[in-house]
XYZ file of C-alpha atoms in Angstrom:
628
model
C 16.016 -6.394 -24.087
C 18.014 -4.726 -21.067
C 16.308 -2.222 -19.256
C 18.196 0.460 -18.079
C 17.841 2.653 -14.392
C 18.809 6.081 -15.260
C 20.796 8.202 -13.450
C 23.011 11.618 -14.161
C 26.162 10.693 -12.826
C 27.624 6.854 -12.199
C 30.710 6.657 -10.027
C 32.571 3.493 -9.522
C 34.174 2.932 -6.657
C 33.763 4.587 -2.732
C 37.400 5.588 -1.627
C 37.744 9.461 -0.576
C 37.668 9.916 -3.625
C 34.479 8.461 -4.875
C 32.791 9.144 -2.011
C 34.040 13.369 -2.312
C 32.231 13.647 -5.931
C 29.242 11.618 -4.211
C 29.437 14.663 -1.837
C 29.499 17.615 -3.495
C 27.396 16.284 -6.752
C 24.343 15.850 -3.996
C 24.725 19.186 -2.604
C 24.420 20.771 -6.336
C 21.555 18.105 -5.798
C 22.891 15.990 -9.250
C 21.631 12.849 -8.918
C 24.045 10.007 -8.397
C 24.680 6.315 -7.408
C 28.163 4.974 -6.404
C 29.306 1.668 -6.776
C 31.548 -0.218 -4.150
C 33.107 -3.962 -4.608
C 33.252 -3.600 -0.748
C 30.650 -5.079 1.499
C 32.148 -1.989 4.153
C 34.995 0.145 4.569
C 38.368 -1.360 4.700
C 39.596 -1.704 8.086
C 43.204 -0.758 7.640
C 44.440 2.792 7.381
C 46.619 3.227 4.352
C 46.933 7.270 3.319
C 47.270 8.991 6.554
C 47.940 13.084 6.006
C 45.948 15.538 4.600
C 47.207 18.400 3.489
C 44.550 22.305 4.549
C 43.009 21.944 0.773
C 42.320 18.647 1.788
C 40.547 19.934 5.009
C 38.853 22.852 3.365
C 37.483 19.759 0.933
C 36.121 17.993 3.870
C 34.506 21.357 5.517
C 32.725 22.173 2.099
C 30.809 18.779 2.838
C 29.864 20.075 6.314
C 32.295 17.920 8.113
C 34.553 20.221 9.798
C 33.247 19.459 13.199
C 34.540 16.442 12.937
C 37.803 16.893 11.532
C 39.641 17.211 15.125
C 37.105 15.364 17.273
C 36.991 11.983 15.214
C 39.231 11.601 12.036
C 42.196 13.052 12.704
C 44.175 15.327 14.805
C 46.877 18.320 13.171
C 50.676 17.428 12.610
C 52.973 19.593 15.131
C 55.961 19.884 12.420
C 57.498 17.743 9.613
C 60.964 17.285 10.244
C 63.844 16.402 8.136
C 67.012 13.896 9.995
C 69.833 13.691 7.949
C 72.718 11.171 8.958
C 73.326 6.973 9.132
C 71.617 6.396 12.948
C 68.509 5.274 14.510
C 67.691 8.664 16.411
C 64.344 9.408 16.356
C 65.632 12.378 18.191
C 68.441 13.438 16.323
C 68.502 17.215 15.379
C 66.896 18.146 11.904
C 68.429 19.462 9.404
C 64.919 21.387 8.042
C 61.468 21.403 9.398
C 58.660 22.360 8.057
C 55.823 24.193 10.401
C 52.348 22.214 10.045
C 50.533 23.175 12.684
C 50.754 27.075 11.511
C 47.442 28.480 9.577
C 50.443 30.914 7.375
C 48.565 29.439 4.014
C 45.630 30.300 2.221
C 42.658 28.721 3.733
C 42.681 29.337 7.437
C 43.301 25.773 8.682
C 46.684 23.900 9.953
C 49.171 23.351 7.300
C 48.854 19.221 7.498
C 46.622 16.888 9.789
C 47.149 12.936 10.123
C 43.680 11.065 9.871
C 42.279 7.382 10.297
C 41.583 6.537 6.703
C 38.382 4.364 7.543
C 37.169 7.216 10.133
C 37.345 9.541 6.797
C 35.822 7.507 5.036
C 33.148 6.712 7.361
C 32.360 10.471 7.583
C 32.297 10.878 3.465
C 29.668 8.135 3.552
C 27.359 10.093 6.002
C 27.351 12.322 3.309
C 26.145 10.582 0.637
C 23.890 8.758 3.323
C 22.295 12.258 3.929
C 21.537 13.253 0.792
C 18.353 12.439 -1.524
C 20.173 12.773 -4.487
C 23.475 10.262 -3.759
C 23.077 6.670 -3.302
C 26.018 4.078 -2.283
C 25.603 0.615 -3.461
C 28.055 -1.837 -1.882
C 29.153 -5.369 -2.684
C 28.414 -4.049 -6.456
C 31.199 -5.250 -8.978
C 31.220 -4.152 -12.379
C 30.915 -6.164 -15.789
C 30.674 -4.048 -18.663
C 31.004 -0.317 -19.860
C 30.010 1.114 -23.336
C 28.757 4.529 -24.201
C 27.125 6.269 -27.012
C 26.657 9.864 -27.811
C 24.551 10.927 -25.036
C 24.780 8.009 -22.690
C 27.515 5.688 -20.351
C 25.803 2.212 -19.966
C 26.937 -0.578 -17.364
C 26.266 -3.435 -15.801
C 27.203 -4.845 -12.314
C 26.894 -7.972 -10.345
C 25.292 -7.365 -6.830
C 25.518 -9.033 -3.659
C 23.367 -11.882 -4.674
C 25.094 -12.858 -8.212
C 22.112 -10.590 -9.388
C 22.953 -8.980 -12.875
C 22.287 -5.091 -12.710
C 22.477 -2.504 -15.509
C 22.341 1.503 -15.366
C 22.537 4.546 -17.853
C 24.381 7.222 -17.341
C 25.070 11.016 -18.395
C 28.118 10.126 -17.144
C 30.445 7.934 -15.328
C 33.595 8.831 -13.288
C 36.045 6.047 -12.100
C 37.159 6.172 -8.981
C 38.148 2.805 -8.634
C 41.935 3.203 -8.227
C 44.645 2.182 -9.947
C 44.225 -1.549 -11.210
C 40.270 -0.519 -11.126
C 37.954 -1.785 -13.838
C 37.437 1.477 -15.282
C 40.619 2.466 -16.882
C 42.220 -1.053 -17.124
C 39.767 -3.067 -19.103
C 37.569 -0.362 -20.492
C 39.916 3.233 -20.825
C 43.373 1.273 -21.487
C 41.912 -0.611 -24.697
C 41.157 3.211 -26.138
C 44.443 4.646 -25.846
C 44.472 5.882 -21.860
C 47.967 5.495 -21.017
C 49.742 6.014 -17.095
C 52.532 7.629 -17.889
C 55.498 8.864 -16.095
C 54.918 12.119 -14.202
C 58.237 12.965 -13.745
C 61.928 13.161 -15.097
C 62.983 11.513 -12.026
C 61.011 8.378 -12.886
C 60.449 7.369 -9.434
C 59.500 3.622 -8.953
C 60.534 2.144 -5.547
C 59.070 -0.347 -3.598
C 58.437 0.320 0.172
C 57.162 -1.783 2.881
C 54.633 0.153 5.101
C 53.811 -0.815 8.820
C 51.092 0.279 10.405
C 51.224 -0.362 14.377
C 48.623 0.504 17.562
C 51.037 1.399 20.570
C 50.082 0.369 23.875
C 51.388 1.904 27.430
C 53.200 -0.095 29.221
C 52.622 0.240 32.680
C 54.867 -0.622 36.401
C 52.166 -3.613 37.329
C 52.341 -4.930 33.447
C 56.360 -4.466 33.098
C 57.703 -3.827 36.496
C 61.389 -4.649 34.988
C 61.033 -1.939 32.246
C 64.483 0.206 33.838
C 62.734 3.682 33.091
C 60.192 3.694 36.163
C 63.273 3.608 38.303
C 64.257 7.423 36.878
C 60.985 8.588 36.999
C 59.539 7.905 33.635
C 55.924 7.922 33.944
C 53.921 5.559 30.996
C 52.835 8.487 28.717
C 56.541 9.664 29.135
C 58.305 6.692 28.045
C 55.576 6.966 24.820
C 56.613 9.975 24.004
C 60.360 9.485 24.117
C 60.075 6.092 21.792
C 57.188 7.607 19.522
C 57.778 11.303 19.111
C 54.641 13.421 18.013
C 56.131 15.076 15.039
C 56.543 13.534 12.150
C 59.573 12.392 10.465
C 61.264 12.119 7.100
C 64.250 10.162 8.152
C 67.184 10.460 4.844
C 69.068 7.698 6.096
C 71.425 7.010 3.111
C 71.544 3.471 3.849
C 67.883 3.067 4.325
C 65.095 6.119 3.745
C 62.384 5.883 5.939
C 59.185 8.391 6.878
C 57.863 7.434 10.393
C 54.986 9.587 12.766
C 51.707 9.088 14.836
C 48.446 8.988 13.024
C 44.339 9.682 14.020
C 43.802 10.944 17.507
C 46.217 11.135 20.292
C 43.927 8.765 22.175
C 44.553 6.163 19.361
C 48.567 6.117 19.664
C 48.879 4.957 15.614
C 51.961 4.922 14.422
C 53.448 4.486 10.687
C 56.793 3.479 9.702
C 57.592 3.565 6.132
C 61.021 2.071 4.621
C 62.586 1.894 1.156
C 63.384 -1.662 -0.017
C 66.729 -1.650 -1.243
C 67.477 -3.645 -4.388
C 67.951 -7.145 -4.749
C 65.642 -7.361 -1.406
C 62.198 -9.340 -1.772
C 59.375 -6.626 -0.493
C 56.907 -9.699 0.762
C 60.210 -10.504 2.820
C 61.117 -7.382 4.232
C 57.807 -6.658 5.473
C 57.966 -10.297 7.690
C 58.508 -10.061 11.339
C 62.461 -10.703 11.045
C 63.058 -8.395 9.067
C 61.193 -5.686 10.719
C 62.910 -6.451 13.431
C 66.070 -5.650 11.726
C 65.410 -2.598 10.403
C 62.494 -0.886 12.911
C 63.327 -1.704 16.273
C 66.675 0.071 15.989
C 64.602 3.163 16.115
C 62.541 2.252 19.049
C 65.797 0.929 20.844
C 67.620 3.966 23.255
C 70.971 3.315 24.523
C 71.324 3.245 28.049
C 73.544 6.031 28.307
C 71.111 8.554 27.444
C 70.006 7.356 30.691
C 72.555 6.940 33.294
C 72.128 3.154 32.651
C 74.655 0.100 31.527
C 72.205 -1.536 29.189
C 70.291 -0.727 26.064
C 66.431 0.038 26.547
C 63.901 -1.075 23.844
C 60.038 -0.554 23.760
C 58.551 -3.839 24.867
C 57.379 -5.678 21.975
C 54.479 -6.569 23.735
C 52.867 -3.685 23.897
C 53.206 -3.475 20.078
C 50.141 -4.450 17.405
C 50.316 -4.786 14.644
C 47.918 -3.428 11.882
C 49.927 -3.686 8.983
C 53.499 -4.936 7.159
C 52.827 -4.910 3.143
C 54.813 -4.085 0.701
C 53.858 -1.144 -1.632
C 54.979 0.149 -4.923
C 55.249 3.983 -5.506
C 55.277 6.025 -8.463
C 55.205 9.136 -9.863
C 52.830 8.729 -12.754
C 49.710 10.133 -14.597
C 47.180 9.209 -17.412
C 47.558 10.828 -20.539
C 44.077 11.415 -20.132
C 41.424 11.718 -17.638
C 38.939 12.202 -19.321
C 37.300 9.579 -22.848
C 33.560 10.329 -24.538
C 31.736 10.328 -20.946
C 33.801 7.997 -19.423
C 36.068 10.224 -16.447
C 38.862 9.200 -14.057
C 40.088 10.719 -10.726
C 41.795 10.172 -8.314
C 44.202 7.109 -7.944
C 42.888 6.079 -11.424
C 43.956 9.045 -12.875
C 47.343 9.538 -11.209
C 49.449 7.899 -8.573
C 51.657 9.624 -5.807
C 54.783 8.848 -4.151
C 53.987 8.946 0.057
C 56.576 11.622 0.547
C 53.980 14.754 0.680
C 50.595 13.274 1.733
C 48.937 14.765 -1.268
C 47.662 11.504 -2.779
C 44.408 11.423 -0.900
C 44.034 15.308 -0.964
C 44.722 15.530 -4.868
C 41.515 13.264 -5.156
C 39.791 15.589 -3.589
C 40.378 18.431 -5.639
C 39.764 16.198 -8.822
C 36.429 15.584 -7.054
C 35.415 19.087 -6.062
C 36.720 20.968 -9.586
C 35.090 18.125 -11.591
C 31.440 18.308 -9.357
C 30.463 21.298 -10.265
C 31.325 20.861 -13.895
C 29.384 17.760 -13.971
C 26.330 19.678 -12.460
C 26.707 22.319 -15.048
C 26.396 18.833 -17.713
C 23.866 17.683 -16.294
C 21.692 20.265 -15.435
C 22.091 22.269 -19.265
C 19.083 23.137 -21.359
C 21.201 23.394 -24.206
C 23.844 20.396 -25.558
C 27.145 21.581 -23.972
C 30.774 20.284 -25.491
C 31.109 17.703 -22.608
C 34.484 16.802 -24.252
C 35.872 20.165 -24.094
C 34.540 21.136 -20.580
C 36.101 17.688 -19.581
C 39.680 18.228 -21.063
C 39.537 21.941 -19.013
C 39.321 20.157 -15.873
C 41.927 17.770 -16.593
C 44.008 20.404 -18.320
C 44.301 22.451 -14.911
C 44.022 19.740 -12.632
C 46.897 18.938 -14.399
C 48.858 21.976 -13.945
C 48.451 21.625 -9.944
C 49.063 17.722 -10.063
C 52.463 19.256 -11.579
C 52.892 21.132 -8.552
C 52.297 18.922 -5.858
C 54.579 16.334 -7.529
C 57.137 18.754 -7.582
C 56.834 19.468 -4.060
C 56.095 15.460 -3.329
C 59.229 14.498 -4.998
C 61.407 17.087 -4.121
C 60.917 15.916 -0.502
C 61.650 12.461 -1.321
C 64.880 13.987 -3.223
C 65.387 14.511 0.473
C 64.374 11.467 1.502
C 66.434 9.386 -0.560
C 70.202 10.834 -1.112
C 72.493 7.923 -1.430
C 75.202 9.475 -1.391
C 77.043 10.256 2.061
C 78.706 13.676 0.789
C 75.763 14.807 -0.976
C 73.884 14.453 2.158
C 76.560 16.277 4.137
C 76.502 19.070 1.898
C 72.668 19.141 1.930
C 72.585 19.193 5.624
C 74.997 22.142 6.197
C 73.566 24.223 3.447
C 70.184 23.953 5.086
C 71.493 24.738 8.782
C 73.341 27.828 7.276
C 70.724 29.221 5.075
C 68.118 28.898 8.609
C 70.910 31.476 10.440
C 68.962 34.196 8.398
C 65.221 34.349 10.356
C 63.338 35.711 7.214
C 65.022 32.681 5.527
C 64.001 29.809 7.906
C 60.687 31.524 8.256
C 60.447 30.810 4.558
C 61.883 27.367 4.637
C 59.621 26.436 7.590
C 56.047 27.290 5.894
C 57.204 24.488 3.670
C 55.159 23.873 -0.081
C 52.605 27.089 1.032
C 55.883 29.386 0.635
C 55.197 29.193 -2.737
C 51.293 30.778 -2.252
C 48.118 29.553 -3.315
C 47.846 27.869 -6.825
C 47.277 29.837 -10.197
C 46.595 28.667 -13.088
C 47.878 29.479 -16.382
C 45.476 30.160 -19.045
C 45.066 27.938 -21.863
C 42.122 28.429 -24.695
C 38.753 27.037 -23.050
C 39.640 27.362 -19.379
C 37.021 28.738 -16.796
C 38.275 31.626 -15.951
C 39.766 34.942 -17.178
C 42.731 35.821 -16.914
C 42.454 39.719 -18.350
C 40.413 39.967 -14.964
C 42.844 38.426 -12.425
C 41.212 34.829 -12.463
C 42.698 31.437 -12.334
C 43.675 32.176 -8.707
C 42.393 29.684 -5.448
C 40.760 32.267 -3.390
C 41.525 32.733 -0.035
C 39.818 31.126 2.910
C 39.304 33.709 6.731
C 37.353 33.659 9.497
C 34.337 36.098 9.981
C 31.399 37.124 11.744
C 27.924 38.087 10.721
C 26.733 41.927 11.646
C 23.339 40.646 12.238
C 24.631 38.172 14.750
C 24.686 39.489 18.395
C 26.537 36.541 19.462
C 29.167 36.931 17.294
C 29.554 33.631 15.748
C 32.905 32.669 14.032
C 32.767 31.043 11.319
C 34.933 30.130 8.169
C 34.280 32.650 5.084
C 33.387 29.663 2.878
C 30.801 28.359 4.879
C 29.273 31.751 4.591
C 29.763 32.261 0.670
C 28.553 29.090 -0.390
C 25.845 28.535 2.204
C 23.490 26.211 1.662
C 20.488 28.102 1.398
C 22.560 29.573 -1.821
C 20.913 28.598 -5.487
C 23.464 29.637 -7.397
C 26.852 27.431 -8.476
C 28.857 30.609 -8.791
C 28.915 33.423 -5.975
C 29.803 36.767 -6.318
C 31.984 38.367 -3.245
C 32.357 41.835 -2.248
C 35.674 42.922 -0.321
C 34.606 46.377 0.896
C 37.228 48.688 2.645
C 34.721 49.994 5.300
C 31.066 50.157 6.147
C 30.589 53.546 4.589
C 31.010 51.934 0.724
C 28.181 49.636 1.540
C 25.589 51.383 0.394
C 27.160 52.031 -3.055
C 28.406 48.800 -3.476
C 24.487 47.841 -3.294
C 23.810 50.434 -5.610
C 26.112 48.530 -8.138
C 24.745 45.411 -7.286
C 21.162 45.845 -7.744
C 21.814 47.765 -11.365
C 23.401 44.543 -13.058
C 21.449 42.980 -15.879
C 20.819 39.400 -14.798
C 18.517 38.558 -17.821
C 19.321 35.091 -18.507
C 21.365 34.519 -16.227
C 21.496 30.930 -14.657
C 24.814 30.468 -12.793
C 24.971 33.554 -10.690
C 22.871 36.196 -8.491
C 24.022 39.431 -7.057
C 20.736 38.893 -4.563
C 22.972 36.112 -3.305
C 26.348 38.473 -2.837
C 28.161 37.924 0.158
C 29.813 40.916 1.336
C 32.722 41.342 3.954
C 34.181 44.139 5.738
C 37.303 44.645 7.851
C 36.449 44.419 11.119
C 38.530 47.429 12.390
C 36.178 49.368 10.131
C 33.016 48.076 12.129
C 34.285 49.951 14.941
C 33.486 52.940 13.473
C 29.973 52.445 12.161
C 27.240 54.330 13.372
C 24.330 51.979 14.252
C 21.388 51.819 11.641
C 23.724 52.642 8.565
C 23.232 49.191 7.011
C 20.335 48.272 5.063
C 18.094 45.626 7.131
C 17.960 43.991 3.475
C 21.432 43.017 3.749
C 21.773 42.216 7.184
C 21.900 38.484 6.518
C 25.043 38.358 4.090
C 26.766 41.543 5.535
C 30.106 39.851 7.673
C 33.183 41.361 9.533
C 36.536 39.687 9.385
C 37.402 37.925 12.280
C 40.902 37.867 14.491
C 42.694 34.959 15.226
C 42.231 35.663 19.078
C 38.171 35.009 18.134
C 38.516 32.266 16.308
C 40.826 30.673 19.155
C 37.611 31.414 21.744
C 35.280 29.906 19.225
C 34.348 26.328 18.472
C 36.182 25.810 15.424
C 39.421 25.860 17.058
C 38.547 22.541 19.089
C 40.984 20.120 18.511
C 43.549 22.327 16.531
C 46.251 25.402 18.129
C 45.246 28.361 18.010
C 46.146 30.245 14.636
C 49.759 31.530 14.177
C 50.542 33.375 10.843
C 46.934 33.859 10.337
C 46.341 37.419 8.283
C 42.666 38.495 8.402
C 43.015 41.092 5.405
C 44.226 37.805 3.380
C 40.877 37.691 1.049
C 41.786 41.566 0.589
C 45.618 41.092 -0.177
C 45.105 37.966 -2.171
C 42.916 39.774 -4.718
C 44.951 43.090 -4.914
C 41.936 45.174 -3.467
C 39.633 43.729 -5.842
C 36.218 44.946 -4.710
C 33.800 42.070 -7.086
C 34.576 38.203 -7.359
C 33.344 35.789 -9.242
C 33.990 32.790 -7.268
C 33.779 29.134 -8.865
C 32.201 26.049 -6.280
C 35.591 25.218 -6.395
C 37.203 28.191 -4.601
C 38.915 29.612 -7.667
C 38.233 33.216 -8.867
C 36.207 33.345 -12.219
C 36.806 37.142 -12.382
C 38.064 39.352 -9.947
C 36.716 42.883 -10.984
C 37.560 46.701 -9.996
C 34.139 48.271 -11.545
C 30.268 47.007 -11.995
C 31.125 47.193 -15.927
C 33.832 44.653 -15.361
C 31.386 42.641 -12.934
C 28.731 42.459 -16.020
C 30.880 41.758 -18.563
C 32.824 39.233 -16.411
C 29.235 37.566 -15.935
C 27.797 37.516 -19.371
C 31.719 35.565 -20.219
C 30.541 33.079 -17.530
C 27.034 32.563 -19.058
C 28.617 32.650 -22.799
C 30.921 30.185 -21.599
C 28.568 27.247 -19.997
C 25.302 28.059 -22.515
């Protein structure tokens, strides 16, 4: 007979994604192990942009500190090159502004990481926690499941034959992953197409550490001659922003990745048919098609002869071929059996969302999981499942869009269709409010709402389905005047509660009524939310007119001011990252139309967002109703 260790929640495999529902399940304090065919983290970088959910993911974990100081560093601007050339330089025809914090959670629009930094970081995590546990060099055997249980078995490092029982499993084991080829595929899981467009192209992808070259190493390199310091002549071949480059003959995305100090650079190009990918990625043919770029002519110089980056001061990482897709399961979700992730869905690299789309499968499907795991009562796993999926799905749709409209970009083939494209870009961006709207790029569109289907969290009569907005603020209490981000304060972690409540005040003088309402609500039975744990927030212009010893010492500890930009760019946080441009700090107000009482899910979507206390309790007996 097999015996079984128990656990709540299995997850196969310890990629972001993984290693995210690791994260957040041990800070509900859900028990979990994760299983990794890995002995370690892979050494080579393969996604390299992050999107600001992404990075509002990352800080929910407490990682922000090192967000700017170890993984990554924030991408200037995206820029779009139109024409047949090599010219890294060459004017764009659009641009989008990254490095802005005009969106809807307070950070930079876009950030290029180290992959295996990242990861490195998640793994702390887990390594922190007393409820997560990573198991490496662990492949799995076997899956089945009955009606309250997910049983498998693994192989460890030693051949030994291992076998646990689950509540439930999630597979984050990518693509070609054991989970949802041999044991989801068999039951009718199917990857299907994502888009109309159908996209399926094969790219080769280069990954490359750039070294200085220096007068002592290369004292024939012509530059030094002119003037051209080292870090000069890197930033004229390697350009910091990065670049979608719609070359009609060959499409290609290139930019720096990780820190400054780690001059990475990736150059991504389409393989054209009838073209081997294993071949095109070989040093030949790389030089055919890359060095172009990295090649100036003299003339821009003053000089006679062509000047190319030496090639010796080029490693190289990585030349593979990869294919893309747009695609997603039918399903993500099977009996107990869950997917996320790369093994639900698969991105083209044209928007940097496939890493940061894992995330957000990992922190909407955490706290649902917890909710599983932790009920008194049996819960309809199934249907709780499919709601996750269901509006995962719905902003899966959107990013795609937004992914595959800029490889629309990316890829015109046809000369006059790129002309056109080109010119009606440049003339639309002669109206300011225009390019203004062109530049904030995919968060022109605002945050993501759902719509409502039957058996979604959230309620829609009461403005919810909506990702709530992310500020900075400052606690009353403190006397040094800490900034910090609003979430860190809503969902601190001395919080008990998976759901918080929010108050948006409009000045200091409706405190004391706002506690009023908050201490009358009937919270018989209630196991998913506290008004004793309310976080309450209050313009900071209005502080200036408060007359000390109006607040309630009983509050003092989750009372907070909004912050300004010009604080937060004197603070801490802003280490590593510009100072914030387009950064509103009435945003939580505006973004909830004066809403004074949100519900807010662990996943930074409003539940409820409610006018009155009668709304508040009837908004929180539908959450209890819901989950009991």
């Amino acid at each position: 007979m097999v015996s079984y260790e128990q656990t709540d929640v299995l997850i196969c495999g310890c990629g972001p994604t993984g290693a995210m529902v690791s994260g957040y399940l041990g800070r509900i304090g859900i028990r979990n192990i994760v299983l990794d065919k890995e002995a370690d983290i892979t050494t080579d970088p393969r996604g390299i942009a992050l999107d600001d959910d992404g990075i509002r993911a990352l800080q929910g974990l407490g990682l922000y500190e090192h967000i700017f100081t170890d993984i990554g560093s924030p991408i200037p601007w995206m820029r779009f090159v139109g024409g047949v050339h090599h010219d890294l330089h060459r004017k764009p025809f659009l641009s989008f502004d990254t490095a802005s914090s005009e969106g809807n959670t307070g950070h930079v629009g876009a950030m290029r990481h180290k992959q295996p930094v990242l990861e490195r970081h998640l793994r702390s995590v887990i390594d922190s926690s007393k409820y997560s546990e990573l198991r490496s060099s662990c492949t799995l055997t076997s899956i089945h499941e009955d009606d309250n249980w997910v049983y498998a078995t693994y192989s460890d490092s030693t051949g030994k034959k291992n076998a646990i029982q689950a509540k439930f499993m999630v597979g984050a084991d990518g693509k070609t992953g054991y989970t949802r080829k041999l044991y989801l595929e068999p039951k009718g899981i199917r990857l299907e197409w994502a888009e109309k467009t159908r996209y399926n192209e094969t790219w080769v992808a280069l990954n490359w550490k750039i070294h200085l070259p220096t007068p002592a190493t290369h004292p024939q390199f012509p530059l030094w001659k002119i003037g051209y310091s080292p870090e000069m002549v890197y930033d004229l071949f390697f350009p910091e922003d990065f670049r979608f480059l719609c070359n009609a003959r060959r499409p290609a995305v290139c930019g720096r990745f990780g820190l400054p100090s780690d001059r990475l650079w990736r150059f991504e190009f389409v393989v054209a048919p009838g073209e081997d990918g294993t071949e095109m990625a070989q040093r030949n043919k790389i030089r055919e098609v890359v060095v172009p770029y990295i090649t100036h002519s003299g003339s821009r110089y003053g000089l006679t002869e062509d000047v190319e980056y030496p090639e010796d001061c080029i490693e190289v990482l990585r030349s593979r071929p990869f294919r893309f897709s747009a695609r997603s399961c039918n399903k993500w979700a099977l009996g107990r059996t869950i997917l996320c992730g790369d093994a639900a869905h698969v991105f083209p690299p044209f928007g940097g969302q496939g890493i940061a789309s894992g995330f957000r499968d990992a922190i909407g499907l955490a706290w649902r999981l917890a909710i599983l795991c932790s009920s008194k009562h049996p819960l309809d796993h199934q249907a709780i499942l499919a709601a996750w999926y269901n509006e995962r799905k719905q902003q899966l749709d959107k990013s795609l869009a937004a992914t595959v409209r800029n490889g629309d970009m990316v890829n015109t083939k046809n000369l006059l269709e790129g002309f056109i494209r080109d010119w009606s870009l440049w003339s639309i961006q002669l109206i300011p409010q225009w390019k203004h709207w062109l530049e904030r790029g995919p968060r022109a569109e605002g945050p993501i709402e759902y719509s409502h289907r039957p058996g979604l969290p959230f309620l829609p009569d009461l403005n919810g389905g909506v990702s709530f907005s992310q500020t900075y603020c400052v606690a009353i209490s403190d006397t040094q005047e800490i900034v910090r981000f609003t979430d860190d304060a809503i969902f601190a972690s001395s919080k008990t509660k998976l759901f918080q409540i929010v108050v948006l005040l409009p000045n200091l003088r409706a405190l004391k009524p706002a506690l009023e309402d908050l201490g009358g609500m009937d919270q018989d039975g209630m196991s998913l939310l506290s008004s004793n744990e309310a976080t309450i927030f209050v313009p900071r212009i209005s502080v200036a007119e408060f007359v000390d010893g109006q607040a309630p010492e009983t509050v003092t500890d989750r009372l907070y001011r909004s912050a300004s930009a010009e604080e937060f760019s004197r603070s801490t946080l802003c280490q590593g990252r510009p100072t914030p441009r387009g950064y509103s700090e009435e945003l939580m107000w505006q973004s909830v139309s004066g809403t004074r009482y949100i519900i807010l899910r662990p996943d930074r979507f409003v539940f409820a967002a409610c006018n009155t206390t009668a709304e508040l309790d009837l908004a929180a007996k539908q959450l209890e109703k819901m989950f009991s």
